[in-house]
Amino acid sequence: MPATRRRRNAATESAEQPSEGHDEEQDAEQRRGQDEHRDEAQDIATLKFKEPLTWKVGRPIQVAELLARLERLFKELKDYEQDYVDKDSLSSVATDLAHSNLVSHRDKGVRAYTACCLVEIFRLCAPDAPYNEKQLKDIFTLLVVIIIPALADPSDPYNTQHAHVLDSLVNVKSIVLLVDINPSASNKLILEMFTSCFDVLSGSSKASSGEEIGKNVEFQMTGLLQTLLDEAETLPDQVVDIILAQFLRADPRIIQAGGGRGKKSEPIDHKQSTLLMKQAPPAYNMAKNICNSHPDKMGRYITQYFSSVIMSASGVRSELSAKPGHKSRAKDVGESSEVDVSGPSEAELKELQKAHVLARELWRAAPDVLQNIVPQVEAELVAENEDIRLLATETMGDMVAGVGAAGPPPSPVLDPAAYPSQSLQISRDPVEYNFLTTPNSPHAFNSLHSVAYQTFLGRRNDKSSRIRAAWTTAVGQIILTSAGRVGLDDNDESSLLKHLATMLVDGDEKVRLAAIEVIGHFPFQDFVDKLGKAGGVAESGSVLCNLSERMKDPKSNVRTEAMTLLGKIWGIATGAIAEGNQRVHELFAPIPSRIFDTFYINDLSINMLVDDVLYQSLCPLQFPPTKPKQANGTSQKPRVLVNGDSLPAGLADEGFDADKIRVERILLLVRDLEARAKKVFFAFQARQTQYARTMTALLQRCEDYNGGVMDKNEAETKKKLNNLIEWYAKMLPDPTKATEELRKFAKMHDRRSYALIRFCIAHESDFRKVQKAIKELTKRIEESSGSGSSILDTVLHLVWRASIVFYNISHVPAIMEFARTNEKDLGATAHEVLKDISMQNPDVFKRHIKELCEGLVHQAPSAKRSNDSGAVSTLKACAGFARRFPQEIPGDRKFLQSMINFALYGIPTEVAKYAVSVLMSGPKKEMHAKDLAAQCTKDFTYGSEHFVPKLATLSQLLLLASNEIEDEVDSIIEIATNRVLTHHSTDDICSETEWHTHPDIHLQAKSWALKILVNRLRGLDPSNTDIARIAAPVYELLNNLVANSGELSKTTATPASHRSALRLLATQLLLKLSRHSKALDRLLRPAAFHTLATVAQDPTDRIRADFVNALMKHLAAPSTSAAPASSPQQLQLQQQHQLRSRFYVPLFLLAFEPSPSLRSAAQTWLRARAATSARAQDLTMEMVFARLLSALAWHPDFDGVEGDADELLVFVQYLLFYLECVATRENVAVIFNVAQRVKGVQDGIVQVTKGGKGGGETALEKASERLYVMSELAQGTIRQFTEEKGWSLQAWPGKLGLPNDIFVRMPGHEQAQEVAMRQYLSEEVRERLEGVVRAGVRGRKRKSEQRDAEGKRKKIRSEREKGERAKAEKRAKVIKTPKKRRAESEDAPSSARRRSARTSGRKSYVEQDDSEDERDMERWNESDEEDAERANDDPELKAKKVTGQEDSDRSDEDEAGEDSGTPMPDADPEVKRETRTRSKGKRNSRMANGAARGANGKEKAKKKETPIIISSDRGSDDDLSELSELERDA
């Protein structure tokens, strides 16, 4: 058959390589030259082989003979050179070789040699093949169907012949003859050729002998297919499918989901589809090389494929297209009335997904073929259909990131429990390279396709949250992979980091969650190098900062992921932080503070999450591991940084001390905590002691329960068990589930589990023992039959909270070592921890008390040598231990003398106080007390050496040993008053400073002198009848200090810094006295109390802050003892050490507080206390409103009826501050009732007696009028407040008791009627009140709440009311806080808390006689005392008293205090506001009963002739404290 142009060019290319574009004349000259050259050359060879190769039917040639002939023929043909053989001599053999007897022979050897001979005939006869079309079809059928697939087995005996055929087809390019066959047969053979080649390379890589397919086969097959692709004008669609399918092999899920383009009916070879190799498979490489060698042609085929898929999935379909005779054209669709615009079907969407996966892999392998596809993907980014936009967003994001069909590489394991820390690993363990999952982008996508990239970036604003979430994931991958390892310039990276940070605060939870999850894919070093570029956790707007904000996310799944991830990051970063890496410290040090801050939200689910992160990430129970982690199967061990040096891990582990390593982690955690977060951490340690006690009780109840089998007291045992279970359940997010699971745990009755839990909570257990016990307990519960695994989470959290995992006995030596050596700058933190251990859990010192005391002996001072500054915390720890275990303190002379030296010469002076505490706990208390008192008072001279420590020693002696030194009391008091307080220094260098951070020796002396006077009172027996006489001058002094801004002298001016410090100290001492006993608290008269309350508005910031913090601390801590009440006597004693509810009043005067942090902290705390009160169903916070109104009526800025409207409306802010903190939909009626009742009584501060100091009836009338004005203002404010909130204000059916120390009854019905009918508020105030309240409320409301409330107001108001409201608003717009009319001092700061600081000298405070006060209290509380006695005698009621104190203890603690425990922090205002909901009827009924009990008792509350009950505040406080006691302990 004549050779075609393609055959001729291809066949002669290997021999002559002619140039393209020769004209006919040049061709003729070339042929003439070749003929001349041939004539000159050697003679043309003639084929010598003459043996027959074919046979007639029935007379076949033996296979062996046939093989021999074919082999001889092949060798002869192989030796001939092209163009030097007589082609005519080949015709006979060529014909025989093409006979069906040979090409279809059953023996594979015959077929192999026949194929070898045929390809040699092709070579020698080129460019004209001596075969017709049918013969060529048969020949290529043999080659494609038999020979090429046989190459898959290198162990085949004829593999050499098969390889020769392939080599000849490639080098001679005789494969081009295939395209000369008719198109039908040619396309089928081309398809079979591509299929066979890819099957060979993608099949089994090894034969039975283990021999691999040679690389030359891959290269030759690639060349073979490239030649076919180059010569074929068109390729069958299935060939394109086969080529593209090789790229899909990187994602076996696509192949498993379905095959091809939906048009192929051939089954899928699952052996090929599931291949996922660590490097690119040969078939993948062959397809890649084919596409890269012919980018234009393959680009057209691939573009057609994408176009068909995209048009099929996103095109508009009409019903007309389904009818015969109608064409689916655009105009038909446009004219059709029934158009399907529902988007792609499920099958089409799957096909579209497959196409986009292919695009991802093609970008990595052959990006040039996507030149026309990227614009199509770009168009999909703005498609209407959401699914299509989603696919396009994911695809383009992966293309930019260099992520292929196999997806991104697996996320790194962030292990916070690893040791050495992952942040210290310099040379990481080698990671096995995975070609398919390693991100790789051959070009910078944003440069090559800049328009498409910008369109992709615009999808961050897509209306669909699914697409924004996908975009967020894509951007995270781009940052992580540095755009497929191409690299990002600084501007692009900064922009992407900014966008990622924005996605963390997106309005949809799916987007926020996607952002957190993609950040979790970053290895630790990328957190530092990439995410850290935008700033650390403390830098607002950065990725890490916004990630930390998500820990307070309203969606539980979002905050769980965020907190867990941040905990892991910090846990890994501790290694670098400990080694002094400042960069890592700046980025991640605030993480624990942010985690612990979430505890203030007071959400039980968040609290449980904090536990998870604390015990699994921040300080994991598994940390450090028993043995350090070694290099795993690698020749090169990882290197770590140790003390700044790079050492192999093996050398670093030689000094492995597990306890010291864990203590270092704990100290790092505490060191970097902010003040609020540190309170939470220390509160957790206080919680541990409480949970340990209750856990002991629970285990005992479980043992008594005996799995439900009891011989006696069954009902009582079940009741006690249920009470404890219910108490625990209230501490968990799902009380119902927790109750059920704890009952299942009791039903299991696994005594080994009980023993393991006891190991965890025992003070004697070292950390290793606790660690093993928790591990075994977890395993036992998981393996238990039935529901064991379901209760693990509940039991494990309770065990965590009760276990000694931080203040463990094995940690104390390491903590003391850090405190002594200050290693890694952790000495101060170690001292702080030792101090807290001494307060919360001194039992752990038992094993180490000897070492602790020996250290104090070495540090003891003398008259000529001072002690170490670190002795303060050590001494405090020792003092705390001595109070609990006095018998364990050494009694040797050396130690006791060191304590005496600390008491006499210790610096700072606090060490003298703690040393006295240690001495007073010993058996020789009296002797040491008298000796110290004598040494301190003998020849005492102000200004002498060590005179201040002596004052501190005397102060503590009066508190702890007042009876023992009774003979020296007068001389001590004389020293304090006449020699210290009256002494005036002339050498003060800070006289012009408002606050002295480091007080000088004179201020210290005066402070200790005041403490001497106060401790004298605290050391007296509260039952002492002479206590009022003794305390009178002390209270007079303290009240004068408060009222006179800390001024002690009437003649000589005290330095400003001294005045500020003394005023603050006086307020703190008054709080301590009031908390110490109610007998002393009664000596703080209402007039003095109102002056004390205004300290919350002192011009000095430090005074305000410390006073407010002290108030919150003392109000939250019901007892100075950390131990719970175990008897009615102890319970009564604890109630005596509570501040009365009136001390809430100063906190509500912070409405104008200029410090946002102080105002917010107080508001948060008050809201939490209100929530606690609501849960306990008492009226503490509601009844405080009456006292607040009285305090506001006597406020120095309040002018009463004579004041103008502007002055009066300022007080609305105080009322709104109270309502924002306390009022809810359920209790607002109670608060309104309190405001109403205040107008039904008279002021009780001014005495009624005529002619008295108060001015008689005139003073009383004026004082009462001021009270009534405030009552009406409060009622109007509450009405407008409830309207703004959208609440309904209904009458409260209960009866309330008002405190009789500040209120008295009306003298008669006529006067009460007159007061009730009179309006004390002016018309102007009533008109402007609505606008002022609205402005105040809306300033604090969220926009959504504001819209809801506005909608409700529009529905319920008439047009007339709207007009009046607009009129009032117009007037309210010009309301300003008026300037001060009279200032307290010229140098008062501009940011004053209240409008005026003038004194109230013109006010009259006439006190009620003490005897009358006592009689009123006894009368009003008679029934309360009877109820209390019955409660103490009732064991069931006693059990109830012990079940709920926990909630009332959840409050902030101020570290300035000395003797109190650590209460729990309180709730965040925004989260807990809406959680206090309950049945209104039940609520009102309980409130009414509680109020009646707290006032005159149930019987007196029922009397109709006393509608307004005036009750003693003492009685009310007793009731309220009892209710809060029910919530503290179990």
Short mmCIF file of C-alpha atoms in Angstrom, two decimals, residues 958-1301:
data_model
loop_
_atom_site.label_atom_id
_atom_site.label_comp_id
_atom_site.label_asym_id
_atom_site.label_seq_id
_atom_site.Cartn_x
_atom_site.Cartn_y
_atom_site.Cartn_z
CA LEU A 958 -2.98 41.30 120.42
CA LEU A 959 -4.83 39.28 117.83
CA LEU A 960 -3.61 35.81 118.80
CA ALA A 961 -2.65 36.11 122.48
CA SER A 962 -4.58 38.99 123.98
CA ASN A 963 -5.32 37.07 127.18
CA GLU A 964 -1.70 36.05 127.65
CA ILE A 965 -0.41 39.64 127.44
CA GLU A 966 -3.30 41.31 129.23
CA ASP A 967 -0.87 43.04 131.59
CA GLU A 968 0.92 44.69 128.67
CA VAL A 969 -2.17 45.81 126.76
CA ASP A 970 -2.31 49.29 128.24
CA SER A 971 1.33 50.00 127.48
CA ILE A 972 0.89 48.65 123.95
CA ILE A 973 -2.12 50.89 123.35
CA GLU A 974 -0.21 53.83 124.78
CA ILE A 975 2.67 53.19 122.38
CA ALA A 976 0.33 53.01 119.41
CA THR A 977 -1.65 56.13 120.22
CA ASN A 978 0.74 58.49 121.97
CA ARG A 979 4.11 57.56 120.50
CA VAL A 980 3.25 56.58 116.95
CA LEU A 981 -0.03 57.99 115.71
CA THR A 982 0.63 61.42 117.21
CA HIS A 983 4.17 61.57 115.90
CA HIS A 984 4.65 63.88 112.93
CA SER A 985 7.60 63.44 110.61
CA THR A 986 9.35 66.39 108.99
CA ASP A 987 11.57 64.43 106.61
CA ASP A 988 8.90 62.95 104.32
CA ILE A 989 10.13 63.20 100.74
CA CYS A 990 6.82 62.28 99.08
CA SER A 991 4.57 64.86 100.67
CA GLU A 992 3.26 66.05 97.31
CA THR A 993 2.47 62.56 95.99
CA GLU A 994 -1.09 61.29 96.23
CA TRP A 995 -0.04 57.66 96.50
CA HIS A 996 3.15 56.12 97.76
CA THR A 997 3.79 52.74 96.13
CA HIS A 998 6.53 51.86 98.61
CA PRO A 999 5.50 53.31 101.98
CA ASP A 1000 8.21 54.87 104.05
CA ILE A 1001 8.99 53.86 107.59
CA HIS A 1002 6.71 56.51 109.11
CA LEU A 1003 3.69 55.35 107.15
CA GLN A 1004 4.44 51.75 108.04
CA ALA A 1005 4.61 52.64 111.71
CA LYS A 1006 1.25 54.45 111.64
CA SER A 1007 -0.33 51.57 109.72
CA TRP A 1008 0.80 49.02 112.29
CA ALA A 1009 -0.34 51.30 115.10
CA LEU A 1010 -3.85 51.34 113.63
CA LYS A 1011 -3.74 47.56 113.27
CA ILE A 1012 -2.74 47.32 116.95
CA LEU A 1013 -5.89 49.17 117.93
CA VAL A 1014 -8.08 47.08 115.64
CA ASN A 1015 -6.50 43.75 116.55
CA ARG A 1016 -7.11 44.61 120.18
CA LEU A 1017 -10.82 44.54 119.37
CA ARG A 1018 -10.56 41.46 117.18
CA GLY A 1019 -8.74 39.64 119.95
CA LEU A 1020 -11.53 40.23 122.46
CA ASP A 1021 -14.30 37.75 123.06
CA PRO A 1022 -17.37 38.96 121.11
CA SER A 1023 -19.50 38.19 124.15
CA ASN A 1024 -17.54 40.69 126.24
CA THR A 1025 -20.07 43.17 127.55
CA ASP A 1026 -17.44 45.90 127.73
CA ILE A 1027 -16.55 45.70 124.06
CA ALA A 1028 -18.62 48.74 123.07
CA ARG A 1029 -16.79 50.97 125.54
CA ILE A 1030 -13.39 49.70 124.45
CA ALA A 1031 -14.23 50.01 120.75
CA ALA A 1032 -15.75 53.49 120.90
CA PRO A 1033 -12.49 55.48 120.63
CA VAL A 1034 -11.19 53.13 117.93
CA TYR A 1035 -14.28 53.60 115.83
CA GLU A 1036 -14.12 57.33 116.37
CA LEU A 1037 -10.54 57.37 115.11
CA LEU A 1038 -11.28 55.21 112.08
CA ASN A 1039 -14.42 57.17 111.19
CA ASN A 1040 -12.50 60.44 111.42
CA LEU A 1041 -9.80 59.08 109.13
CA VAL A 1042 -12.44 58.14 106.57
CA ALA A 1043 -14.37 61.40 106.88
CA ASN A 1044 -11.26 63.64 106.94
CA SER A 1045 -9.52 61.97 103.99
CA GLY A 1046 -6.91 60.27 106.18
CA GLU A 1047 -5.88 63.30 108.19
CA LEU A 1048 -4.73 62.36 111.69
CA SER A 1049 -3.73 65.72 113.13
CA LYS A 1050 -5.89 68.76 113.73
CA THR A 1051 -2.93 71.12 113.73
CA THR A 1052 -0.19 69.67 111.49
CA ALA A 1053 -0.82 68.68 107.87
CA THR A 1054 -0.15 65.03 107.07
CA PRO A 1055 1.62 64.29 103.74
CA ALA A 1056 -0.79 63.52 100.91
CA SER A 1057 0.56 60.03 100.34
CA HIS A 1058 0.11 59.24 104.04
CA ARG A 1059 -3.43 60.56 104.04
CA SER A 1060 -4.43 58.39 101.08
CA ALA A 1061 -2.87 55.26 102.56
CA LEU A 1062 -4.35 55.85 106.02
CA ARG A 1063 -7.83 56.49 104.64
CA LEU A 1064 -7.70 53.27 102.65
CA LEU A 1065 -6.37 51.36 105.64
CA ALA A 1066 -9.12 52.77 107.84
CA THR A 1067 -11.78 51.54 105.42
CA GLN A 1068 -10.21 48.08 105.25
CA LEU A 1069 -9.98 47.85 109.03
CA LEU A 1070 -13.62 48.88 109.40
CA LEU A 1071 -14.58 46.10 107.02
CA LYS A 1072 -12.57 43.60 109.05
CA LEU A 1073 -14.21 44.71 112.28
CA SER A 1074 -17.69 44.48 110.79
CA ARG A 1075 -16.91 41.05 109.46
CA HIS A 1076 -15.37 39.88 112.73
CA SER A 1077 -18.58 40.08 114.75
CA LYS A 1078 -22.01 41.62 114.55
CA ALA A 1079 -21.47 43.27 117.91
CA LEU A 1080 -18.66 45.32 116.37
CA ASP A 1081 -20.58 45.84 113.15
CA ARG A 1082 -23.38 47.51 115.05
CA LEU A 1083 -20.92 50.13 116.23
CA LEU A 1084 -20.57 51.35 112.64
CA ARG A 1085 -23.56 53.70 112.70
CA PRO A 1086 -25.56 54.53 109.59
CA ALA A 1087 -24.09 58.01 109.35
CA ALA A 1088 -20.55 56.66 109.46
CA PHE A 1089 -21.49 53.90 107.07
CA HIS A 1090 -22.73 56.42 104.49
CA THR A 1091 -19.43 58.25 104.77
CA LEU A 1092 -17.63 54.95 104.35
CA ALA A 1093 -19.69 54.21 101.24
CA THR A 1094 -18.49 57.39 99.53
CA VAL A 1095 -14.92 56.04 99.63
CA ALA A 1096 -15.98 54.16 96.48
CA GLN A 1097 -15.94 57.65 94.89
CA ASP A 1098 -12.63 58.83 96.30
CA PRO A 1099 -10.53 61.01 93.96
CA THR A 1100 -7.57 58.60 94.22
CA ASP A 1101 -7.80 55.67 91.85
CA ARG A 1102 -5.87 53.31 94.11
CA ILE A 1103 -8.17 53.97 97.07
CA ARG A 1104 -11.27 53.29 95.02
CA ALA A 1105 -9.90 50.11 93.48
CA ASP A 1106 -8.59 48.62 96.72
CA PHE A 1107 -11.74 49.52 98.65
CA VAL A 1108 -14.02 47.99 96.02
CA ASN A 1109 -11.90 44.84 95.80
CA ALA A 1110 -11.86 44.53 99.59
CA LEU A 1111 -15.64 44.83 99.66
CA MET A 1112 -16.09 42.11 97.06
CA LYS A 1113 -13.62 39.87 98.86
CA HIS A 1114 -15.23 40.17 102.31
CA LEU A 1115 -18.77 39.92 100.97
CA ALA A 1116 -17.92 36.74 99.08
CA ALA A 1117 -16.00 35.00 101.86
CA PRO A 1118 -18.37 33.96 104.65
CA SER A 1119 -15.61 32.81 106.95
CA THR A 1120 -11.95 33.33 107.53
CA SER A 1121 -11.66 29.59 107.87
CA ALA A 1122 -11.26 27.44 104.81
CA ALA A 1123 -12.90 24.50 106.50
CA PRO A 1124 -16.64 23.99 106.02
CA ALA A 1125 -19.05 23.91 108.89
CA SER A 1126 -19.29 20.47 110.40
CA SER A 1127 -21.63 21.35 113.25
CA PRO A 1128 -24.37 23.90 114.02
CA GLN A 1129 -21.94 25.70 116.33
CA GLN A 1130 -19.36 26.08 113.58
CA LEU A 1131 -22.07 27.15 111.15
CA GLN A 1132 -23.19 29.83 113.57
CA LEU A 1133 -19.57 30.94 114.07
CA GLN A 1134 -19.09 31.24 110.31
CA GLN A 1135 -22.24 33.33 110.01
CA GLN A 1136 -20.81 35.69 112.61
CA HIS A 1137 -17.88 36.38 110.25
CA GLN A 1138 -20.04 37.65 107.42
CA LEU A 1139 -20.51 41.21 106.27
CA ARG A 1140 -24.11 42.29 106.36
CA SER A 1141 -25.95 43.02 103.17
CA ARG A 1142 -25.66 46.80 103.61
CA PHE A 1143 -22.06 46.60 102.40
CA TYR A 1144 -23.33 45.95 98.88
CA VAL A 1145 -24.41 49.60 98.76
CA PRO A 1146 -20.97 51.18 98.08
CA LEU A 1147 -20.57 48.97 95.01
CA PHE A 1148 -23.69 50.49 93.46
CA LEU A 1149 -22.13 53.96 93.72
CA LEU A 1150 -19.76 53.09 90.86
CA ALA A 1151 -22.13 54.34 88.19
CA PHE A 1152 -19.74 57.19 87.34
CA GLU A 1153 -16.54 55.20 87.87
CA PRO A 1154 -13.97 56.53 85.34
CA SER A 1155 -11.98 53.29 85.24
CA PRO A 1156 -13.71 50.92 82.79
CA SER A 1157 -11.93 47.88 84.16
CA LEU A 1158 -12.95 48.54 87.76
CA ARG A 1159 -16.53 49.35 86.80
CA SER A 1160 -16.79 46.28 84.60
CA ALA A 1161 -15.28 43.99 87.24
CA ALA A 1162 -17.67 45.26 89.91
CA GLN A 1163 -20.64 44.99 87.57
CA THR A 1164 -19.70 41.44 86.64
CA TRP A 1165 -19.31 40.50 90.28
CA LEU A 1166 -22.63 42.07 91.27
CA ARG A 1167 -24.46 40.28 88.50
CA ALA A 1168 -22.96 37.00 89.60
CA ARG A 1169 -23.99 37.61 93.18
CA ALA A 1170 -27.49 38.46 91.98
CA ALA A 1171 -27.55 35.21 90.03
CA THR A 1172 -26.43 33.29 93.11
CA SER A 1173 -29.14 34.96 95.17
CA ALA A 1174 -31.73 34.09 92.55
CA ARG A 1175 -30.67 30.46 92.48
CA ALA A 1176 -30.93 30.32 96.25
CA GLN A 1177 -34.35 32.03 95.98
CA ASP A 1178 -33.57 34.68 98.58
CA LEU A 1179 -34.06 38.42 98.38
CA THR A 1180 -30.66 39.71 99.47
CA MET A 1181 -29.90 41.79 96.38
CA GLU A 1182 -33.47 43.02 96.04
CA MET A 1183 -33.65 44.22 99.65
CA VAL A 1184 -30.35 46.09 99.25
CA PHE A 1185 -32.27 48.52 97.07
CA ALA A 1186 -33.88 50.03 100.16
CA ARG A 1187 -30.48 50.73 101.67
CA LEU A 1188 -29.25 52.14 98.37
CA LEU A 1189 -32.14 54.59 98.28
CA SER A 1190 -31.32 55.70 101.82
CA ALA A 1191 -27.65 56.14 100.92
CA LEU A 1192 -28.55 58.17 97.84
CA ALA A 1193 -30.94 60.30 99.90
CA TRP A 1194 -28.05 61.15 102.23
CA HIS A 1195 -25.52 61.50 99.41
CA PRO A 1196 -23.53 64.77 99.58
CA ASP A 1197 -24.54 65.62 96.00
CA PHE A 1198 -28.27 65.24 96.66
CA ASP A 1199 -30.15 68.43 97.55
CA GLY A 1200 -33.56 66.85 98.00
CA VAL A 1201 -36.66 68.78 97.15
CA GLU A 1202 -34.70 72.03 96.86
CA GLY A 1203 -32.42 70.65 94.12
CA ASP A 1204 -32.99 71.45 90.46
CA ALA A 1205 -34.00 68.88 87.86
CA ASP A 1206 -30.49 68.49 86.42
CA GLU A 1207 -29.07 67.70 89.84
CA LEU A 1208 -31.75 65.12 90.54
CA LEU A 1209 -31.66 63.37 87.18
CA VAL A 1210 -27.99 62.60 87.67
CA PHE A 1211 -29.02 60.10 90.35
CA VAL A 1212 -30.93 58.13 87.73
CA GLN A 1213 -27.56 56.69 86.65
CA TYR A 1214 -27.05 55.13 90.09
CA LEU A 1215 -30.48 53.53 89.87
CA LEU A 1216 -29.87 52.28 86.35
CA PHE A 1217 -26.53 50.82 87.42
CA TYR A 1218 -28.30 48.88 90.15
CA LEU A 1219 -31.04 47.69 87.81
CA GLU A 1220 -28.55 46.58 85.16
CA CYS A 1221 -26.75 44.49 87.76
CA VAL A 1222 -29.69 43.03 89.66
CA ALA A 1223 -32.99 43.40 87.83
CA THR A 1224 -34.44 40.56 85.81
CA ARG A 1225 -37.79 39.87 84.31
CA GLU A 1226 -38.66 37.80 87.40
CA ASN A 1227 -37.56 40.08 90.24
CA VAL A 1228 -38.23 43.57 88.89
CA ALA A 1229 -41.62 43.53 90.60
CA VAL A 1230 -39.91 42.90 93.94
CA ILE A 1231 -37.52 45.81 93.41
CA PHE A 1232 -40.41 48.07 92.48
CA ASN A 1233 -42.23 46.97 95.61
CA VAL A 1234 -39.18 47.90 97.70
CA ALA A 1235 -39.13 51.35 96.11
CA GLN A 1236 -42.82 51.77 96.93
CA ARG A 1237 -42.43 50.63 100.53
CA VAL A 1238 -39.68 53.18 101.16
CA LYS A 1239 -42.26 55.92 100.69
CA GLY A 1240 -44.32 54.33 103.45
CA VAL A 1241 -41.73 54.81 106.22
CA GLN A 1242 -39.76 57.64 107.76
CA ASP A 1243 -36.06 58.22 107.83
CA GLY A 1244 -34.56 56.44 110.82
CA ILE A 1245 -31.14 58.07 110.83
CA VAL A 1246 -32.40 61.35 112.27
CA GLN A 1247 -33.78 60.79 115.76
CA VAL A 1248 -37.42 61.61 116.41
CA THR A 1249 -36.85 63.12 119.85
CA LYS A 1250 -37.67 66.82 119.86
CA GLY A 1251 -34.98 69.27 120.79
CA GLY A 1252 -32.25 66.78 120.04
CA LYS A 1253 -29.11 67.21 118.05
CA GLY A 1254 -30.96 66.43 114.88
CA GLY A 1255 -33.12 69.51 114.97
CA GLY A 1256 -36.33 67.79 116.10
CA GLU A 1257 -39.25 67.32 113.80
CA THR A 1258 -37.91 69.71 111.17
CA ALA A 1259 -34.77 67.65 110.55
CA LEU A 1260 -36.83 64.48 110.45
CA GLU A 1261 -39.25 65.94 107.91
CA LYS A 1262 -36.45 67.14 105.66
CA ALA A 1263 -34.67 63.82 105.87
CA SER A 1264 -37.87 61.92 105.11
CA GLU A 1265 -38.70 64.22 102.20
CA ARG A 1266 -35.32 63.47 100.67
CA LEU A 1267 -36.12 59.78 101.04
CA TYR A 1268 -39.52 60.18 99.38
CA VAL A 1269 -38.03 62.08 96.45
CA MET A 1270 -35.60 59.23 95.91
CA SER A 1271 -38.42 56.68 96.23
CA GLU A 1272 -40.50 58.38 93.52
CA LEU A 1273 -37.44 58.77 91.30
CA ALA A 1274 -36.72 55.05 91.71
CA GLN A 1275 -40.30 54.08 90.89
CA GLY A 1276 -40.31 56.18 87.74
CA THR A 1277 -36.93 54.84 86.69
CA ILE A 1278 -38.06 51.24 87.18
CA ARG A 1279 -41.20 51.82 85.11
CA GLN A 1280 -39.22 53.25 82.20
CA PHE A 1281 -36.53 50.60 82.57
CA THR A 1282 -39.00 47.74 82.29
CA GLU A 1283 -40.65 49.41 79.32
CA GLU A 1284 -37.31 49.72 77.55
CA LYS A 1285 -36.57 46.07 78.28
CA GLY A 1286 -39.99 44.97 77.10
CA TRP A 1287 -40.90 43.49 80.49
CA SER A 1288 -44.26 43.59 82.16
CA LEU A 1289 -44.38 45.24 85.59
CA GLN A 1290 -46.93 43.54 87.80
CA ALA A 1291 -47.77 43.90 91.45
CA TRP A 1292 -45.79 41.64 93.74
CA PRO A 1293 -48.03 39.83 96.22
CA GLY A 1294 -45.46 39.32 98.98
CA LYS A 1295 -44.60 41.46 101.99
CA LEU A 1296 -41.18 42.89 102.61
CA GLY A 1297 -39.30 43.84 105.74
CA LEU A 1298 -37.25 47.04 105.69
CA PRO A 1299 -34.19 47.45 107.98
CA ASN A 1300 -35.06 49.27 111.21
CA ASP A 1301 -31.65 50.88 111.69
#
